[in-house]
Amino acid sequence: MLVSGPNGAGKTNLLEALHVGTQGFSPRTRSAAQLVRLGAQAARVRLRGTHDGVSLETELALDLRDARRARLNGERLPSADHLRQRLRTLVFTPDRLAVVKAGPAARRAYLDRAAGRLFPSRALLPLEYGSALGQRNAALRRVAAGLSSADALAPWTAAVAALGAELVELRRAAVAALAGPFAETAALLGLARAVLAYEEAAPSAEEHEHRLALDLERGMTGLGPHLHEVSLAAGGRELRRFGSQGEQRIAVLALVLAEAAVLRERHGASPLVLLDDVLSELDERRRRALAELVAGGGQTVITATSAAVLPLSPAQELAVRDGEVRPV
């Protein structure tokens, strides 16, 4: 599906609504105040469609005075977060270039989200590790302040080491699943020899104990997957420091499309793919390659300022003008 219209017409708002209605949150902000129309107190997103051949309807209610409320096929979900456990949506926006351009935390967060989608039964593992890490850091500060004995650290050190090992294993499994499709997709889009890699190791409880004095001095845990790097490179060059803006854009786009392909293969159903302003910095050859990639890959929604920039005819075309969406 191609959604075209001038800048500021509301194309990104439409994609954001699709993401909110299928995932329970915006890819742009976690603040409800930024999703509700100025001067209003509430908003609602309601979507109808099919998923894996089955009809579905979602509804998400946003209220500045209350928690978000989500329904799926009329069933009230325990929380809005449960939508993303039932439905899969992937998104590219220009902001997502931070996965390449920003520091290691952005790449770790990307990989952990992707791992959760690829291995749903282990999706909470990064949160569990983060919780144990927070408890150990708090215990370190209490011991350093003389408010607790060093013995109180032992259970949290063991938990951080054990959960850290599981998290490293999960990340490695995710990279193993994504690295090949990522390299292939990037090559089709003109980025040769692209590499996604995670080569870190999980520290043991003994390694944590060995640097205990330094951790006590700093009040934080200085080893573990919360500090690891995820490598994105092409042609032997680290894309964060040595990639052009166009190469960085292709890398993030290739990550999204590679994950979509893996999810489709693993789960038998294609995720909804949202590509916002993805064509503006691609030359004609790469635009055609992208159009051919998404043509047979399930439902993909692409926004553009002009329908002419998409080399192939879309299955469906919508035009956005002044906040109104109309079929073409």
XYZ file of C-alpha atoms in Angstrom:
328
model
C 0.000 0.000 0.000
C 1.294 3.436 -0.952
C 0.204 6.483 1.054
C 1.092 9.724 -0.712
C 0.615 13.366 0.109
C 2.493 16.606 0.720
C 4.639 17.183 3.772
C 2.578 17.870 6.861
C -0.605 16.319 5.433
C -0.779 13.524 8.024
C 0.933 10.521 6.419
C 3.134 9.839 9.445
C 0.117 10.221 11.724
C -1.616 7.450 9.793
C 1.352 5.101 10.177
C 1.638 6.014 13.840
C -2.041 5.147 14.347
C -1.475 1.751 12.702
C 1.436 1.090 15.057
C -0.479 2.266 18.133
C -3.503 0.180 17.173
C -1.499 -3.020 16.710
C 1.260 -2.627 19.313
C -0.303 -0.461 22.020
C 2.360 2.240 21.862
C 3.824 4.788 19.483
C 7.245 4.317 17.878
C 7.767 8.056 18.372
C 6.830 8.727 22.005
C 5.589 7.040 25.166
C 3.660 10.161 26.227
C -0.118 9.978 25.771
C -0.218 13.778 25.740
C 1.679 13.745 22.434
C -0.824 11.336 20.863
C -4.063 13.080 21.836
C -5.282 16.041 19.782
C -4.455 19.416 21.334
C -7.309 20.540 23.540
C -8.776 17.025 23.839
C -8.595 14.653 26.810
C -8.842 11.325 25.002
C -8.334 9.546 21.693
C -9.222 6.182 20.214
C -7.666 4.013 17.512
C -9.824 1.248 16.021
C -8.543 -1.091 13.304
C -10.177 -3.880 11.330
C -8.394 -6.386 9.136
C -7.185 -9.962 8.868
C -4.219 -11.701 10.437
C -3.103 -15.109 9.209
C -6.428 -15.405 7.374
C -8.528 -14.636 10.459
C -10.592 -11.479 10.856
C -9.570 -9.226 13.706
C -10.484 -5.917 15.255
C -8.371 -3.935 17.679
C -9.247 -0.921 19.739
C -6.948 1.210 21.838
C -8.262 3.993 24.074
C -5.938 6.784 25.192
C -6.950 9.014 28.085
C -4.821 11.693 29.695
C -6.414 10.850 33.052
C -6.235 7.058 32.891
C -4.179 4.106 31.684
C -4.402 2.935 28.102
C -7.111 0.347 27.456
C -6.879 -2.214 24.665
C -9.301 -4.707 23.162
C -8.708 -7.455 20.627
C -11.810 -8.882 18.933
C -13.887 -7.436 21.735
C -11.788 -9.006 24.497
C -10.402 -6.578 27.063
C -6.666 -7.148 27.323
C -4.874 -6.927 30.695
C -2.770 -4.067 29.337
C -2.038 -2.314 26.071
C 1.327 -4.094 25.970
C -0.486 -7.386 25.346
C -1.315 -6.237 21.813
C 2.293 -6.665 20.704
C 2.301 -10.171 22.166
C -0.559 -11.087 19.819
C 0.254 -9.009 16.710
C 3.536 -8.218 14.961
C 4.282 -4.833 13.431
C 7.665 -3.549 12.271
C 8.360 0.090 11.519
C 10.959 2.221 9.774
C 11.008 5.941 10.431
C 13.871 8.396 9.898
C 14.284 8.441 13.692
C 15.231 4.761 13.556
C 18.577 5.698 12.051
C 19.609 5.985 15.705
C 20.021 2.189 15.629
C 23.148 2.830 13.554
C 24.075 6.422 14.406
C 23.624 6.434 18.191
C 25.627 4.664 20.882
C 25.602 0.960 21.804
C 22.442 1.258 23.952
C 20.306 1.892 20.834
C 21.606 -1.251 19.126
C 21.194 -3.348 22.264
C 17.598 -2.159 22.603
C 16.894 -2.955 18.941
C 18.375 -6.443 19.237
C 16.474 -7.204 22.447
C 13.165 -6.120 20.874
C 13.856 -8.212 17.782
C 14.823 -11.203 19.941
C 11.546 -10.876 21.827
C 9.586 -11.003 18.570
C 11.591 -13.950 17.236
C 11.444 -15.900 20.508
C 8.214 -14.769 22.252
C 8.594 -17.146 25.205
C 11.809 -15.304 26.161
C 10.632 -11.776 25.431
C 10.711 -10.729 29.106
C 14.309 -11.821 29.654
C 15.858 -8.343 29.047
C 13.460 -6.868 31.635
C 14.293 -9.617 34.116
C 18.003 -8.993 33.636
C 17.485 -5.236 34.000
C 15.554 -5.744 37.229
C 18.264 -7.953 38.736
C 20.923 -5.480 37.604
C 19.058 -2.613 39.275
C 18.825 -4.600 42.518
C 22.552 -5.388 42.460
C 23.456 -1.759 41.786
C 21.234 -0.641 44.673
C 22.873 -3.259 46.926
C 26.327 -2.020 45.860
C 25.443 1.510 46.945
C 24.047 0.312 50.282
C 27.206 -1.692 51.004
C 29.425 1.240 50.015
C 27.461 3.509 52.366
C 27.821 1.052 55.248
C 24.094 0.346 55.325
C 24.386 -3.336 54.424
C 26.874 -6.180 54.537
C 28.660 -7.559 51.488
C 26.763 -10.834 51.987
C 23.614 -9.120 50.700
C 25.263 -8.805 47.295
C 25.729 -12.506 46.686
C 22.162 -13.397 45.569
C 22.037 -10.453 43.169
C 25.473 -11.211 41.756
C 24.347 -14.788 41.094
C 21.112 -13.570 39.489
C 22.886 -11.020 37.274
C 25.397 -13.643 36.134
C 22.745 -16.279 35.391
C 20.304 -13.954 33.643
C 23.167 -12.259 31.817
C 24.271 -15.606 30.390
C 20.716 -16.291 29.212
C 20.460 -12.840 27.641
C 23.740 -13.271 25.761
C 22.510 -16.639 24.479
C 19.218 -15.054 23.361
C 20.993 -12.237 21.530
C 23.311 -14.687 19.801
C 20.321 -16.740 18.654
C 18.615 -13.628 17.299
C 21.745 -12.521 15.422
C 22.199 -16.031 14.028
C 18.643 -15.869 12.648
C 18.933 -12.325 11.267
C 22.513 -11.993 10.035
C 22.089 -13.924 6.772
C 18.796 -12.303 5.692
C 20.191 -8.901 6.703
C 23.272 -9.312 4.504
C 21.173 -10.544 1.565
C 18.611 -7.744 1.859
C 21.275 -5.072 2.265
C 23.067 -6.371 -0.846
C 19.856 -6.176 -2.884
C 19.490 -2.565 -1.754
C 23.063 -1.758 -2.778
C 24.950 -2.189 0.509
C 27.501 -4.937 -0.123
C 29.117 -7.147 2.531
C 26.845 -5.987 5.319
C 27.418 -7.683 8.672
C 25.305 -7.883 11.814
C 27.370 -9.373 14.649
C 27.279 -9.895 18.392
C 30.507 -11.378 19.677
C 30.315 -10.615 23.386
C 30.563 -13.114 26.250
C 28.640 -13.248 29.502
C 30.732 -12.657 32.649
C 30.551 -15.295 35.348
C 29.731 -14.677 39.011
C 33.441 -15.104 39.735
C 34.337 -12.363 37.264
C 31.834 -10.049 38.934
C 33.391 -10.852 42.324
C 36.876 -10.190 40.978
C 36.003 -6.553 40.250
C 33.809 -6.056 43.315
C 36.013 -3.301 44.775
C 35.675 -1.234 41.592
C 31.903 -1.838 41.422
C 31.565 -0.687 45.036
C 33.570 2.431 44.296
C 31.417 3.330 41.292
C 28.099 2.094 42.652
C 27.291 0.136 39.514
C 27.956 -3.198 37.829
C 30.788 -2.780 35.354
C 30.462 -6.049 33.459
C 27.616 -7.654 31.563
C 25.294 -7.497 28.554
C 24.009 -4.055 29.588
C 27.367 -2.748 28.309
C 27.796 -4.918 25.230
C 28.066 -3.742 21.632
C 26.151 -4.972 18.598
C 28.164 -4.493 15.422
C 26.733 -3.147 12.168
C 29.316 -2.951 9.401
C 29.637 -3.069 5.626
C 32.688 -3.686 3.515
C 34.782 -3.989 6.667
C 33.717 -0.505 7.861
C 31.789 0.261 11.029
C 28.676 2.001 9.757
C 28.257 4.223 12.800
C 31.546 6.029 12.224
C 32.348 5.383 8.587
C 29.005 4.859 6.866
C 27.321 7.535 4.809
C 23.800 8.708 5.626
C 22.513 6.623 2.716
C 24.356 3.509 3.863
C 23.071 3.919 7.401
C 19.536 4.301 6.061
C 19.838 1.136 3.967
C 21.226 -0.785 6.955
C 18.236 0.059 9.157
C 15.806 -0.670 6.330
C 17.537 -4.010 5.696
C 17.217 -4.894 9.383
C 13.458 -4.257 9.277
C 12.911 -6.237 6.067
C 15.174 -9.079 7.200
C 13.275 -9.441 10.446
C 9.977 -9.417 8.554
C 11.236 -12.265 6.353
C 12.412 -14.321 9.347
C 9.141 -13.795 11.222
C 7.195 -14.830 8.122
C 9.277 -18.009 7.807
C 9.104 -18.885 11.497
C 5.463 -18.102 12.223
C 3.823 -18.582 8.856
C 2.238 -15.125 8.878
C 3.680 -11.854 7.650
C 4.020 -8.948 10.066
C 2.611 -5.555 9.181
C 5.532 -3.454 7.907
C 5.343 0.345 8.097
C 7.896 2.320 6.075
C 7.734 6.068 6.616
C 9.538 8.383 4.189
C 11.771 5.512 3.121
C 12.115 6.475 -0.550
C 13.302 10.056 -0.256
C 17.030 9.307 -0.108
C 17.127 6.216 -2.341
C 18.101 6.430 -5.994
C 15.871 4.901 -8.670
C 17.670 1.537 -8.688
C 17.348 1.130 -4.937
C 13.715 2.274 -4.978
C 12.946 -0.438 -7.524
C 14.824 -3.036 -5.469
C 12.839 -2.042 -2.393
C 9.542 -2.182 -4.274
C 10.351 -5.677 -5.533
C 11.353 -6.826 -2.044
C 8.099 -5.768 -0.421
C 5.822 -6.756 -3.317
C 5.432 -10.367 -2.152
C 6.123 -9.992 1.530
C 2.749 -9.463 3.155
C 1.190 -6.092 3.871
C 3.592 -3.171 3.705
C 2.562 0.459 4.013
C 4.912 3.003 2.423
C 4.548 6.770 2.677
C 5.874 9.201 0.062
C 5.285 12.776 -0.995
C 4.520 11.628 -4.545
C 3.188 8.392 -5.985
C 5.679 8.733 -8.826
C 8.654 7.826 -6.619
C 7.496 4.190 -6.304
C 8.663 2.377 -9.475
C 6.002 -0.373 -9.303
C 2.246 -0.026 -9.100
C 1.043 -0.579 -5.520
C -1.752 -3.018 -4.723
C -3.588 -0.139 -3.050
C -3.028 3.612 -3.027
C -4.267 6.210 -0.598
C -3.877 9.977 -0.719
C -3.651 12.148 2.389
C -4.655 15.803 2.201
C -5.179 18.059 5.209
C -5.531 15.109 7.561
C -8.089 13.258 5.411
C -7.365 9.882 3.838
C -8.953 8.985 0.501
C -8.491 6.032 -1.896
C -6.925 6.835 -5.248
